[in-house]
Coordinates of N, CA and C in Angstrom, one line a residue:
X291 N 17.0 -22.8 -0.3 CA 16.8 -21.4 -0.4 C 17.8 -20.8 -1.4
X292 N 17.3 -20.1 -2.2 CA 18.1 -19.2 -3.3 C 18.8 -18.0 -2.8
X293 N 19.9 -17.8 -2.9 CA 20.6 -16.5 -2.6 C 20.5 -15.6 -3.5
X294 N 20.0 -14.3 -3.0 CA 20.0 -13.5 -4.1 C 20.7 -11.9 -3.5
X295 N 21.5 -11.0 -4.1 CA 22.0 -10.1 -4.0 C 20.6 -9.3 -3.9
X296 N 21.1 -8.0 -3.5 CA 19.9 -6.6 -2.8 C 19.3 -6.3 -4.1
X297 N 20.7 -6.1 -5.3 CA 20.1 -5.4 -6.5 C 18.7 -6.7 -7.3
X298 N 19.2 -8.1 -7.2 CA 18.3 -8.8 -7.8 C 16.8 -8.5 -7.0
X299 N 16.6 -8.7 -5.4 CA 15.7 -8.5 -5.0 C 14.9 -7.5 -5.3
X300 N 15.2 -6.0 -5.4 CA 14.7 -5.1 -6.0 C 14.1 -5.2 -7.0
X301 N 14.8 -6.0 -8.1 CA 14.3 -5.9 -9.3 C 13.0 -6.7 -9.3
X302 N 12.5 -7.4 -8.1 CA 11.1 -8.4 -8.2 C 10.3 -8.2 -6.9
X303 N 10.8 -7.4 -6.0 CA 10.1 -6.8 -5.0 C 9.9 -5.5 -4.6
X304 N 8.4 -5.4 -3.7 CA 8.1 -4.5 -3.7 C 8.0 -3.9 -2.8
X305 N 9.5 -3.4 -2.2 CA 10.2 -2.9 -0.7 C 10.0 -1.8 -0.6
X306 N 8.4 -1.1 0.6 CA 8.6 -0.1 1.2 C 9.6 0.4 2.4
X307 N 10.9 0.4 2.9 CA 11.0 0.4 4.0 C 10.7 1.8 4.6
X308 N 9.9 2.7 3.8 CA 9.9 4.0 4.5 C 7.8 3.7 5.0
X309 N 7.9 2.1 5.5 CA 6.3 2.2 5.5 C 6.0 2.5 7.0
X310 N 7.0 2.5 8.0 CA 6.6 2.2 9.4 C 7.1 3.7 9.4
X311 N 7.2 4.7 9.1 CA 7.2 6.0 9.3 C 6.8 7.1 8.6
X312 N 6.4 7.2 7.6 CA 5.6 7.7 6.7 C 4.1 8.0 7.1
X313 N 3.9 7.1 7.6 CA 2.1 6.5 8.1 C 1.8 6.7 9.5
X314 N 2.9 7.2 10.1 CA 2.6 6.8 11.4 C 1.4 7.5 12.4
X315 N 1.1 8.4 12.3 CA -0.3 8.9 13.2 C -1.5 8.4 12.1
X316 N -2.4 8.6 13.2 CA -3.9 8.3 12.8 C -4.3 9.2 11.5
X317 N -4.3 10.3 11.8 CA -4.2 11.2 10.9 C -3.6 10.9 9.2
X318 N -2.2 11.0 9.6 CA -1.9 10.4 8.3 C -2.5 9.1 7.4
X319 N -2.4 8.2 8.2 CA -2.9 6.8 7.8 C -4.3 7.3 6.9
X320 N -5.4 7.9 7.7 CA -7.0 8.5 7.0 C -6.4 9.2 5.7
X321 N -5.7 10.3 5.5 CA -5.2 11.0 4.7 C -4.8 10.0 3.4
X322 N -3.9 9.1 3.6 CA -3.5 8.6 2.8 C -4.7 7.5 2.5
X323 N -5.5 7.0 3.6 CA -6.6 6.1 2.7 C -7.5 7.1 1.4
X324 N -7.5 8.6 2.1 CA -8.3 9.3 1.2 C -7.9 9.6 -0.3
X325 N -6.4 9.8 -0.3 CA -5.5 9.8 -1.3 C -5.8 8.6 -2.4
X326 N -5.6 7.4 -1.6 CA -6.2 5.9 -2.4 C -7.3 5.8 -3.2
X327 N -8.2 6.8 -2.2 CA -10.0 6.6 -2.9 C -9.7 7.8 -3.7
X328 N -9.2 8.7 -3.9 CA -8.7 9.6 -5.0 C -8.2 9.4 -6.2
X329 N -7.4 8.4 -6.4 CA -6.6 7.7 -7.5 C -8.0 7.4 -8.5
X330 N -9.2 7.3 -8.7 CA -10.1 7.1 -9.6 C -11.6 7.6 -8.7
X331 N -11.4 8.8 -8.8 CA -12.7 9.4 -8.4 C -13.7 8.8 -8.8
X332 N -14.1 8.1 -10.2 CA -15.5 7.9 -10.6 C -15.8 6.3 -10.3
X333 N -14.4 6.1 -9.7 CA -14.9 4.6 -9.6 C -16.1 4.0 -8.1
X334 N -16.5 3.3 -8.2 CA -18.0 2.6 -7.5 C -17.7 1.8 -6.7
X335 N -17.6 1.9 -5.5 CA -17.4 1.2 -4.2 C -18.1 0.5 -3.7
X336 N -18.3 -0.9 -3.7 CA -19.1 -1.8 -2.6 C -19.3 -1.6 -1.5
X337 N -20.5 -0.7 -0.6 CA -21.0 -0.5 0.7 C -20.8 -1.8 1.4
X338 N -21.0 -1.7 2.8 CA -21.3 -2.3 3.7 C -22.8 -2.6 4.1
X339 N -23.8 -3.6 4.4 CA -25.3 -3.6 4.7 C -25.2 -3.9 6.1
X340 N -26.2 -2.8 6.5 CA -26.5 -2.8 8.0 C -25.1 -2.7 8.9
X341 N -24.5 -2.0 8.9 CA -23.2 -2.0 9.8 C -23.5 -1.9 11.4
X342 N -24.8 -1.0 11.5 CA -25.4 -0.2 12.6 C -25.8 -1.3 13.3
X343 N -27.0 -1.9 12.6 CA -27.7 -3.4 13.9 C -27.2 -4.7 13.6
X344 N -26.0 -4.9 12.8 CA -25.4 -6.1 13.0 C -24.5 -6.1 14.5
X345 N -25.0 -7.6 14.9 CA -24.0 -7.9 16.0 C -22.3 -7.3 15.9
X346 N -21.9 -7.0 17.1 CA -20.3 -6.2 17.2 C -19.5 -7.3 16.6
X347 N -19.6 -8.5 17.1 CA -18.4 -10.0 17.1 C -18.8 -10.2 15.4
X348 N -19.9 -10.2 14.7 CA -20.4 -10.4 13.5 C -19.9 -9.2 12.8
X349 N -20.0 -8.0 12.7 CA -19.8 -6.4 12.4 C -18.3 -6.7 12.4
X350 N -17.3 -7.1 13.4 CA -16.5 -6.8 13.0 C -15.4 -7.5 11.6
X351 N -16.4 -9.1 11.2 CA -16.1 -9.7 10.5 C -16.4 -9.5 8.9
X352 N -17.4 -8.4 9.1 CA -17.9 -8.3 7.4 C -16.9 -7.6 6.8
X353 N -17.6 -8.5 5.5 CA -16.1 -7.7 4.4 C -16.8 -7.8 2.8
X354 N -16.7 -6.8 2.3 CA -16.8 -7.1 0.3 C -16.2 -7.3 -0.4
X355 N -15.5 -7.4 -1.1 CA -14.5 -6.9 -2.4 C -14.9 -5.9 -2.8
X356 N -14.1 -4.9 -3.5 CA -14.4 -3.7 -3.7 C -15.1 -2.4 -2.8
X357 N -14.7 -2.9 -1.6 CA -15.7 -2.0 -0.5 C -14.5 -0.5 0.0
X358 N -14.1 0.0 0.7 CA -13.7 1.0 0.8 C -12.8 0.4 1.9
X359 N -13.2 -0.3 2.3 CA -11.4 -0.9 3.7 C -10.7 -1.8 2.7
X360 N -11.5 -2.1 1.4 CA -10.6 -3.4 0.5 C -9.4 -2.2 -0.4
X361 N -9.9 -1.1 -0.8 CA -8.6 -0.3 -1.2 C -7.8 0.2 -0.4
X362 N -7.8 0.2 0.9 CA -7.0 0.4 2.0 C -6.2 -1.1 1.9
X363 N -6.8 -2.2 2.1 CA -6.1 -3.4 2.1 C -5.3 -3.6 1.0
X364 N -5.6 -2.7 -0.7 CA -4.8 -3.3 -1.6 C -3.2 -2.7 -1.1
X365 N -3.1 -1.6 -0.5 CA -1.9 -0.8 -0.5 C -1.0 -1.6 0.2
X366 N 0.1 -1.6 -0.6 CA 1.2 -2.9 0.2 C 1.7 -1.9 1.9
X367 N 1.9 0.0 1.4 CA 2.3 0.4 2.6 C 1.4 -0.2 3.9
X368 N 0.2 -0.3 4.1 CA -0.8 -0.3 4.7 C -0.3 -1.4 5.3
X369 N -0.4 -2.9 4.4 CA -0.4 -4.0 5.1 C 1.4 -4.3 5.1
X370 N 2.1 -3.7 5.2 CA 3.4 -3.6 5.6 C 3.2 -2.8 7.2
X371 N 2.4 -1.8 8.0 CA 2.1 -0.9 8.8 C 1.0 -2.0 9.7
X372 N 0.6 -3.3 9.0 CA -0.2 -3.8 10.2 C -1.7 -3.9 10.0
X373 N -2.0 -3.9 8.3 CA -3.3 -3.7 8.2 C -3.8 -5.4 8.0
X374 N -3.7 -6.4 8.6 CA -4.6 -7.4 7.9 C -5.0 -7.9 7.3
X375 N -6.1 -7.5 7.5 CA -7.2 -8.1 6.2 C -8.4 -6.5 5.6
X376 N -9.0 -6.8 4.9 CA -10.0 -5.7 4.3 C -11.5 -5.9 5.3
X377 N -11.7 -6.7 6.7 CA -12.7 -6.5 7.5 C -13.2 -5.3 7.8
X378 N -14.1 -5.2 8.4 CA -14.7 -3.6 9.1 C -14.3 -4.0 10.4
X379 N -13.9 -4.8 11.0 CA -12.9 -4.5 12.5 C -11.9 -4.5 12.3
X380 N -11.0 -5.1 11.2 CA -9.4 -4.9 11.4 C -9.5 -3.2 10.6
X381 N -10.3 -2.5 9.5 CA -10.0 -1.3 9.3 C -10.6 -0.6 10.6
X382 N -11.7 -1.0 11.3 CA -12.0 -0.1 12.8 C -10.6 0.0 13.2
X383 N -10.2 -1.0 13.9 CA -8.7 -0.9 14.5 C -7.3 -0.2 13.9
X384 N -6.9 -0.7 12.9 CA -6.4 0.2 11.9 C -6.4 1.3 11.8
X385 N -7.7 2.1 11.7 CA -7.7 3.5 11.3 C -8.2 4.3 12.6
X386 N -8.1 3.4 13.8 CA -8.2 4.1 15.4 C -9.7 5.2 15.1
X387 N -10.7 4.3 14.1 CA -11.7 4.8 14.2 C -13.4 4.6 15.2
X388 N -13.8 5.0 15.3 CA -15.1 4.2 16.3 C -16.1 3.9 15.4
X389 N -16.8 3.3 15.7 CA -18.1 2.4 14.9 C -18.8 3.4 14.1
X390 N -19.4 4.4 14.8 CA -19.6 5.4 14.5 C -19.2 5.9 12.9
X391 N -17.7 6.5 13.0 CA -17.3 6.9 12.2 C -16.8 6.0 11.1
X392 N -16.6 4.5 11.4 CA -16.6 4.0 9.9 C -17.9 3.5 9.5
X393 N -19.2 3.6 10.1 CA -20.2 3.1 9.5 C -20.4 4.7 8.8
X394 N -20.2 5.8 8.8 CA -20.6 7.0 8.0 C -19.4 6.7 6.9
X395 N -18.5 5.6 6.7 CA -17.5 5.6 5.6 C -18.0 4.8 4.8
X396 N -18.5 3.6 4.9 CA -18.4 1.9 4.5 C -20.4 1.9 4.3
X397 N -21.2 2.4 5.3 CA -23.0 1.4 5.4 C -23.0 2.2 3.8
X398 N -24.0 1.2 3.6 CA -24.8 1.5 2.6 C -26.2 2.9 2.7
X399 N -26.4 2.6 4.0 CA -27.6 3.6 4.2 C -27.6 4.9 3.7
X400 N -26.3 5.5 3.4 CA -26.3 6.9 3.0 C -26.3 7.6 1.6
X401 N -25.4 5.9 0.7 CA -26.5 6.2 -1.2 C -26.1 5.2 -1.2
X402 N -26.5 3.9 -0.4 CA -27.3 2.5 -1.3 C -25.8 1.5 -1.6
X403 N -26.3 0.9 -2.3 CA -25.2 -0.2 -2.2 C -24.3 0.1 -2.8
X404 N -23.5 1.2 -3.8 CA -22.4 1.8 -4.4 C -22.2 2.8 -3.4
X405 N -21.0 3.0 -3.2 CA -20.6 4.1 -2.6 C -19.7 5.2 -4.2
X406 N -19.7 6.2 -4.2 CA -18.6 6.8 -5.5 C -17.5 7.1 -4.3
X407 N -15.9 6.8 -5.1 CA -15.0 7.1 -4.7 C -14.6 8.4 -4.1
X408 N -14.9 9.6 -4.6 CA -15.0 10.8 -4.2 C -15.9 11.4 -2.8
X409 N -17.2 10.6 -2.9 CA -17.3 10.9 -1.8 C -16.8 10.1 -0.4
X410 N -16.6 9.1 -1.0 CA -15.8 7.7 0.4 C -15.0 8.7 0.8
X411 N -13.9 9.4 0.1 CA -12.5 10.4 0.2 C -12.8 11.1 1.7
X412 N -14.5 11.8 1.0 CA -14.3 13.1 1.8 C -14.9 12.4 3.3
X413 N -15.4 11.5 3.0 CA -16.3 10.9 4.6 C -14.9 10.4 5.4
X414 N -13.8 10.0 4.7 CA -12.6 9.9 5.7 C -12.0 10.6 5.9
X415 N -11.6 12.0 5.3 CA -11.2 13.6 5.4 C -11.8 13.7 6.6
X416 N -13.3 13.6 6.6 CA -14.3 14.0 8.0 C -13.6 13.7 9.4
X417 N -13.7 12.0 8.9 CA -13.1 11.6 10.6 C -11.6 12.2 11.1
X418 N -10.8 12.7 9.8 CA -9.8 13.2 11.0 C -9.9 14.0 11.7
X419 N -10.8 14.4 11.8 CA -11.2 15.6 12.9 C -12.4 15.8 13.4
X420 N -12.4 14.6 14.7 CA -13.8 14.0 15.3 C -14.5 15.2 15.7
X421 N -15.2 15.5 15.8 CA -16.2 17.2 16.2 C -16.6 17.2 15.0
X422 N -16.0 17.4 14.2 CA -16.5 18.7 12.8 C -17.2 17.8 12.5
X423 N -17.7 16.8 12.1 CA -18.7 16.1 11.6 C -19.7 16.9 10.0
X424 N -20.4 17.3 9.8 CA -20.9 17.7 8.7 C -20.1 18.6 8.1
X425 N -19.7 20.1 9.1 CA -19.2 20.9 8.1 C -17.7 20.2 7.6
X426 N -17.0 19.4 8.5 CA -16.0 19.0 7.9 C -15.9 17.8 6.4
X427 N -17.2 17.2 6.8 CA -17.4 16.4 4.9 C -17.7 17.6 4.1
X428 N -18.5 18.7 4.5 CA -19.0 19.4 3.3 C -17.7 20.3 2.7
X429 N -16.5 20.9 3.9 CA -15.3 21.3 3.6 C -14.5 20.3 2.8
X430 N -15.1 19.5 3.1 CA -13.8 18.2 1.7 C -14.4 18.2 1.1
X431 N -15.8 18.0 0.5 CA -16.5 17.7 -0.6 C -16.4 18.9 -0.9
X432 N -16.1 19.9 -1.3 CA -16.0 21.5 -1.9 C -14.3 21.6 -2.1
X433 N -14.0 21.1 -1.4 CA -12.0 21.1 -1.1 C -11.5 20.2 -2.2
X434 N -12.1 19.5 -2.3 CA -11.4 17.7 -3.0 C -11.8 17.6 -3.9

């Protein structure tokens, strides 16, 4: 093992230690994935197919590259806080969401096999505040 002083470490890692409290409510965590899908509004998101009638034990395993829990997975805060992997059940768990509400983030069913980044944002805006349901995407999507 190589010994290395604080300052050398720094200079080659990438230490959040403010990650286990920064993030810490549900709330925050959605906010800051929204922030993520913000960083390139025009960019094109890999949906999820069939989220709704795929089996739960199967459902929880699917995953894409480029899908909307995989930019949640790139953030080192995130998987410093306990995120996993880029699945649709470790981001269900993760983001203390119900099926429900991440299949309105991630299926395809709502525009097809791209999702645009802008709108992913505001469909996670939504869930922080389980009730509001429509008027609350239509208030982010006019807000954001």
């Amino acid at each position: 093992m190589k010994h290395q002083t604080v300052d050398q470490l720094n200079a080659v890692a990438d230490v959040h230690a403010e990650a286990t409290s920064l993030f810490a409510t549900r709330a925050q965590r959605l906010e800051r994935w929204a922030k993520l899908l913000e960083q390139n509004l025009d960019r094109r998101l890999v949906a999820l197919t069939g989220t709704e009638y795929t089996a739960p034990d199967l459902r929880d395993k699917m995953r894409c590259a480029g899908s909307p829990i995989d930019v949640a997975f790139e953030d080192p805060i995130f998987r410093a806080q306990g995120l996993a992997d880029d699945t649709y059940g470790e981001g269900r768990r993760f983001f203390e969401l119900s099926d429900w509400q991440l299949h309105e983030i991630v299926c395809h069913c709502h525009v097809g096999a791209s999702l645009p980044a802008r709108w992913t944002a505001s469909r996670v805006r939504a869930a922080i505040s389980p009730g509001s349901g429509v008027f609350a995407w239509l208030r982010a999507l006019f807000i954001h």
